[in-house]
Coordinates of C-alpha atoms in Angstrom, one line a residue:
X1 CA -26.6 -179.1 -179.9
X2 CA -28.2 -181.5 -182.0
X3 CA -30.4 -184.5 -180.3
X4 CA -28.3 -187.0 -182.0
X5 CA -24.9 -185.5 -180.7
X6 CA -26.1 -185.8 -177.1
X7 CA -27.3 -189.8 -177.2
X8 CA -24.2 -190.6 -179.1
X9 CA -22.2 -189.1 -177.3
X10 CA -23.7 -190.8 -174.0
X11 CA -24.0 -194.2 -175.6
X12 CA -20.4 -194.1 -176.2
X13 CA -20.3 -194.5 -172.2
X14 CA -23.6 -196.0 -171.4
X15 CA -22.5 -199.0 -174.0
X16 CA -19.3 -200.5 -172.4
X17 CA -21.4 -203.8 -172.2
X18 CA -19.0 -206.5 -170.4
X19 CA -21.3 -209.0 -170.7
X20 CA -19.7 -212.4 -170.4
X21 CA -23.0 -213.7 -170.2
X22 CA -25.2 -216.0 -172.7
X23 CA -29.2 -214.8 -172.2
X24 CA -30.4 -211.9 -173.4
X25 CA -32.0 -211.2 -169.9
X26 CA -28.5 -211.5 -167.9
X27 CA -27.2 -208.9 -170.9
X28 CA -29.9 -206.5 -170.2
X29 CA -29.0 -207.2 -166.2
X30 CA -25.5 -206.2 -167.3
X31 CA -26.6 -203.1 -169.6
X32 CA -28.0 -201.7 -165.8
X33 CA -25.1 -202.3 -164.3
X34 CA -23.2 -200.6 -166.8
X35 CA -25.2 -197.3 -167.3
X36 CA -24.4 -197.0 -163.3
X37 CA -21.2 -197.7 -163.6
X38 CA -20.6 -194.9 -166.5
X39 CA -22.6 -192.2 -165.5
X40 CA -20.6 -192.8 -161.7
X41 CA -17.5 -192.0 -163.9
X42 CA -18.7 -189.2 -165.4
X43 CA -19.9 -187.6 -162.3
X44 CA -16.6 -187.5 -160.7
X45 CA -15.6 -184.7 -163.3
X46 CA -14.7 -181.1 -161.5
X47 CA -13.7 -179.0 -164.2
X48 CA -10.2 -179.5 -163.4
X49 CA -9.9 -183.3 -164.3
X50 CA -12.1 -183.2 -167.1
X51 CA -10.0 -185.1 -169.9
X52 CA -8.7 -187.6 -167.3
X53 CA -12.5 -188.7 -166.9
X54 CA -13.0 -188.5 -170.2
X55 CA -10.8 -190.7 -171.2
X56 CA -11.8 -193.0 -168.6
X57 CA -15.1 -193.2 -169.8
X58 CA -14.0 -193.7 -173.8
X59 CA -11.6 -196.8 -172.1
X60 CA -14.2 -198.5 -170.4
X61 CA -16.9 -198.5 -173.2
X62 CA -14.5 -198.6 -176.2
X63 CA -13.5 -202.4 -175.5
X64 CA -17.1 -203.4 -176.0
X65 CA -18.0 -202.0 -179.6
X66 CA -17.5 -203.8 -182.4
X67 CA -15.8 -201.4 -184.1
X68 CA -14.5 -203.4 -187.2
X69 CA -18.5 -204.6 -187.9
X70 CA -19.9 -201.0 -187.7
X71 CA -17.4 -199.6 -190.3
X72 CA -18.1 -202.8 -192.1
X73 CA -21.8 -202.5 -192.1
X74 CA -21.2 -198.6 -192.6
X75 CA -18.8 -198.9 -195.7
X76 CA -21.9 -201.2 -197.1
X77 CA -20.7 -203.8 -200.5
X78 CA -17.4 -201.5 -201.0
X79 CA -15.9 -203.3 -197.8
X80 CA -15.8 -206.7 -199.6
X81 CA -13.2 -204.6 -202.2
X82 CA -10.8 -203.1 -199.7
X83 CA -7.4 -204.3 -199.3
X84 CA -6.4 -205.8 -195.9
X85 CA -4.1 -202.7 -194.8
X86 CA -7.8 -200.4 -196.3
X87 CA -9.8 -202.1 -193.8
X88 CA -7.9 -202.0 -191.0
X89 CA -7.0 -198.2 -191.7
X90 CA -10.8 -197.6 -191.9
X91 CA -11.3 -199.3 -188.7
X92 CA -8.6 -197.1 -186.9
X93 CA -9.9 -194.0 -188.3
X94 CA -14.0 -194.5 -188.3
X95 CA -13.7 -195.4 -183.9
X96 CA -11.2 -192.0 -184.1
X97 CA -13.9 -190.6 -186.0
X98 CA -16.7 -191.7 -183.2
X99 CA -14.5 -190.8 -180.5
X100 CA -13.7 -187.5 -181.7
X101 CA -16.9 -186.8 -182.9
X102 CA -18.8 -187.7 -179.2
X103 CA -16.4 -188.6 -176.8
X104 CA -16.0 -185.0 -176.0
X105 CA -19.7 -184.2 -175.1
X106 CA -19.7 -187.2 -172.6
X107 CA -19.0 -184.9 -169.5
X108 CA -22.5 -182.0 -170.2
X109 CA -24.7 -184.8 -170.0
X110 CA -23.0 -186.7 -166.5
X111 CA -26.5 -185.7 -164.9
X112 CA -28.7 -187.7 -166.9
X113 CA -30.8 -191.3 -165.6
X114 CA -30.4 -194.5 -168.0
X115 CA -33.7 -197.0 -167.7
X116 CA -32.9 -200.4 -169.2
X117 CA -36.1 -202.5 -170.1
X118 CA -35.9 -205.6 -168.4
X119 CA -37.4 -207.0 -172.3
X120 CA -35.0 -207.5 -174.6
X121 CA -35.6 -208.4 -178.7
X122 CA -33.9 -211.1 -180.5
X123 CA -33.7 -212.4 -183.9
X124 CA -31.2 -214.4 -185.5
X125 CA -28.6 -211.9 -187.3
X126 CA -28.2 -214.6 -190.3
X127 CA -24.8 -214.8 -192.4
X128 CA -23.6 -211.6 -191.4
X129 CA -23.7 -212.7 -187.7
X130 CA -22.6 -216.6 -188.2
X131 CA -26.7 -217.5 -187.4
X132 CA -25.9 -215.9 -183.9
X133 CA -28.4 -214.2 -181.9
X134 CA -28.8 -210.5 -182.2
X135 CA -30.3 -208.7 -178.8
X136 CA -31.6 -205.3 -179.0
X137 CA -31.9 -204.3 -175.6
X138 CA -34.2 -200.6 -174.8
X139 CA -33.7 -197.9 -172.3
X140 CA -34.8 -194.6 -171.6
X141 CA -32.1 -192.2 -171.7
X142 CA -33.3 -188.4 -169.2
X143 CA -31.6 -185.5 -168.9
X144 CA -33.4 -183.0 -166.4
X145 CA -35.1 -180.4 -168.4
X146 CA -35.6 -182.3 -171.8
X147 CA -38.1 -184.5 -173.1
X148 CA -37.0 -188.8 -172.4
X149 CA -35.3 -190.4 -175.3
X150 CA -36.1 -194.4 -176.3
X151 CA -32.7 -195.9 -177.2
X152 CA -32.3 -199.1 -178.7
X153 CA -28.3 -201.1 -178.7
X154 CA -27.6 -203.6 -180.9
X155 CA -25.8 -206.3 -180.1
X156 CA -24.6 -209.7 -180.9
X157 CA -23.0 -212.4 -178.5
X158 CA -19.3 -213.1 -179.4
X159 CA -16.9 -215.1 -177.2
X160 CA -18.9 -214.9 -173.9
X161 CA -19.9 -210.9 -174.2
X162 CA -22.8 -209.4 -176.6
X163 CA -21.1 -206.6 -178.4
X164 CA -22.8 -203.5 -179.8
X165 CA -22.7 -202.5 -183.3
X166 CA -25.2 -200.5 -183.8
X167 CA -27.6 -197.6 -181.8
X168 CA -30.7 -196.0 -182.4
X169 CA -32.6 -193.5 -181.1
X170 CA -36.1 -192.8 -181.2
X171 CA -36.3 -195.3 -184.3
X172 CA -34.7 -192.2 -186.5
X173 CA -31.4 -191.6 -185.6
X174 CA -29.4 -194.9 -186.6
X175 CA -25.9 -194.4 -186.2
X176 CA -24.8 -197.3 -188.7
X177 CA -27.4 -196.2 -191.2
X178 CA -26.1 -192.5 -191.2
X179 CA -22.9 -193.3 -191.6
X180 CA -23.6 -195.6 -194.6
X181 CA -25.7 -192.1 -196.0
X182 CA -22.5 -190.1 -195.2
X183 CA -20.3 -192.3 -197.1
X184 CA -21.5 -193.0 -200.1
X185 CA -21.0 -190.6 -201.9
X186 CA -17.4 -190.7 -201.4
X187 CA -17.4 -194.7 -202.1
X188 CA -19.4 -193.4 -205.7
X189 CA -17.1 -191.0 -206.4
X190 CA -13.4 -191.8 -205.2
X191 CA -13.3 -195.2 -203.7
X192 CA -12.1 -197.4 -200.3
X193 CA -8.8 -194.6 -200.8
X194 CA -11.5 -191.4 -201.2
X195 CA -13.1 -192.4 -197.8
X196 CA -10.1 -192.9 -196.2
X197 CA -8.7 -189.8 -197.2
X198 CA -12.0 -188.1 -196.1
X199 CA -11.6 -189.6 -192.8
X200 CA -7.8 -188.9 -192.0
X201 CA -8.6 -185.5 -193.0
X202 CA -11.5 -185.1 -190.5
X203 CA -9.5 -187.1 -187.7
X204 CA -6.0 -184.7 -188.1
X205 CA -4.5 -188.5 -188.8
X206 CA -1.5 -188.2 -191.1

């Protein structure tokens, strides 16, 4: 399996970031708590209960991603095109899409340790972000038997609660700038309806 399968797949747990906080040093407190909090899930799975704490892990974390930004950000200039009904139909299928394409992996990796850095990174996110702040907050993701991982979740502070919408790995994998790679050729080619298409299709959504 590839690297990036197995952080995505973990993030999509280790990122439920309830943070109804407004420092980036009580979000990074909160991060901690949370990666506990997940992985505790996870490791209540027995082979027989499997999907129940899967899906208990996808509804924790899903609340806290900022799912309409990342398929914003990952649709690129297009998204300013779309329809209203087109954009929420992307949204609905590109978090099926994560989901589907992660979720699933959640429960191989229930053994692994998540370090939060107590330092986070800001910057100001500019128009995109209203002049809010942005915090990228690092952590050290280790599975016994493989090599530590530097992870880096970006967030943004919206109505009490920094938000991710966006996740790195070992400053390669980007999961927003792959996506944006993945699409565009179907954007150049056949349009907001191509990708959607492309997306159902993938997702089994009629």
């Amino acid at each position: 399996m590839k690297k990036s399968a197995f952080v995505t797949a973990l993030s999509i747990g280790v990122l439920s970031i309830n943070m109804a906080f407004a420092t980036p040093q009580q979000a990074v407190s909160q991060v901690k708590g949370n990666a506990t909090q997940v992985l505790q899930i996870l490791k209540q799975a027995n082979g027989k209960n499997d999907d129940a704490i899967r899906r208990q892990a996808e509804n924790y974390a899903a609340p806290y991603f900022d799912f309409e930004l990342m398929t914003r950000l990952s649709v690129g200039a297009p998204w300013n095109k779309a329809t209203a009904a087109q954009k929420q139909t992307l949204v609905e299928e590109y978090r099926k899409m994560l989901i589907r394409t992660y979720a699933g992996q959640m429960l191989r990796y229930k053994n692994a340790q998540v370090t939060v850095s107590d330092k986070a990174t800001t910057k100001n996110g500019g128009a995109m972000f209203g002049n809010r702040q942005v915090v990228d907050v690092n952590a050290t993701i280790t599975v016994p038997g493989q090599q530590p991982i530097k992870a880096v979740f970006s967030t943004y502070q919206s109505g009490g609660k920094y938000k991710v919408f966006n996740v790195s790995f070992e400053g390669a994998f980007k999961l927003v700038q792959m996506k944006q790679q993945e699409f565009k050729p179907i954007l150049d080619s056949k349009g907001i309806e191509g990708l959607i298409a492309s997306l159902k299709a993938k997702n089994g959504s009629k």
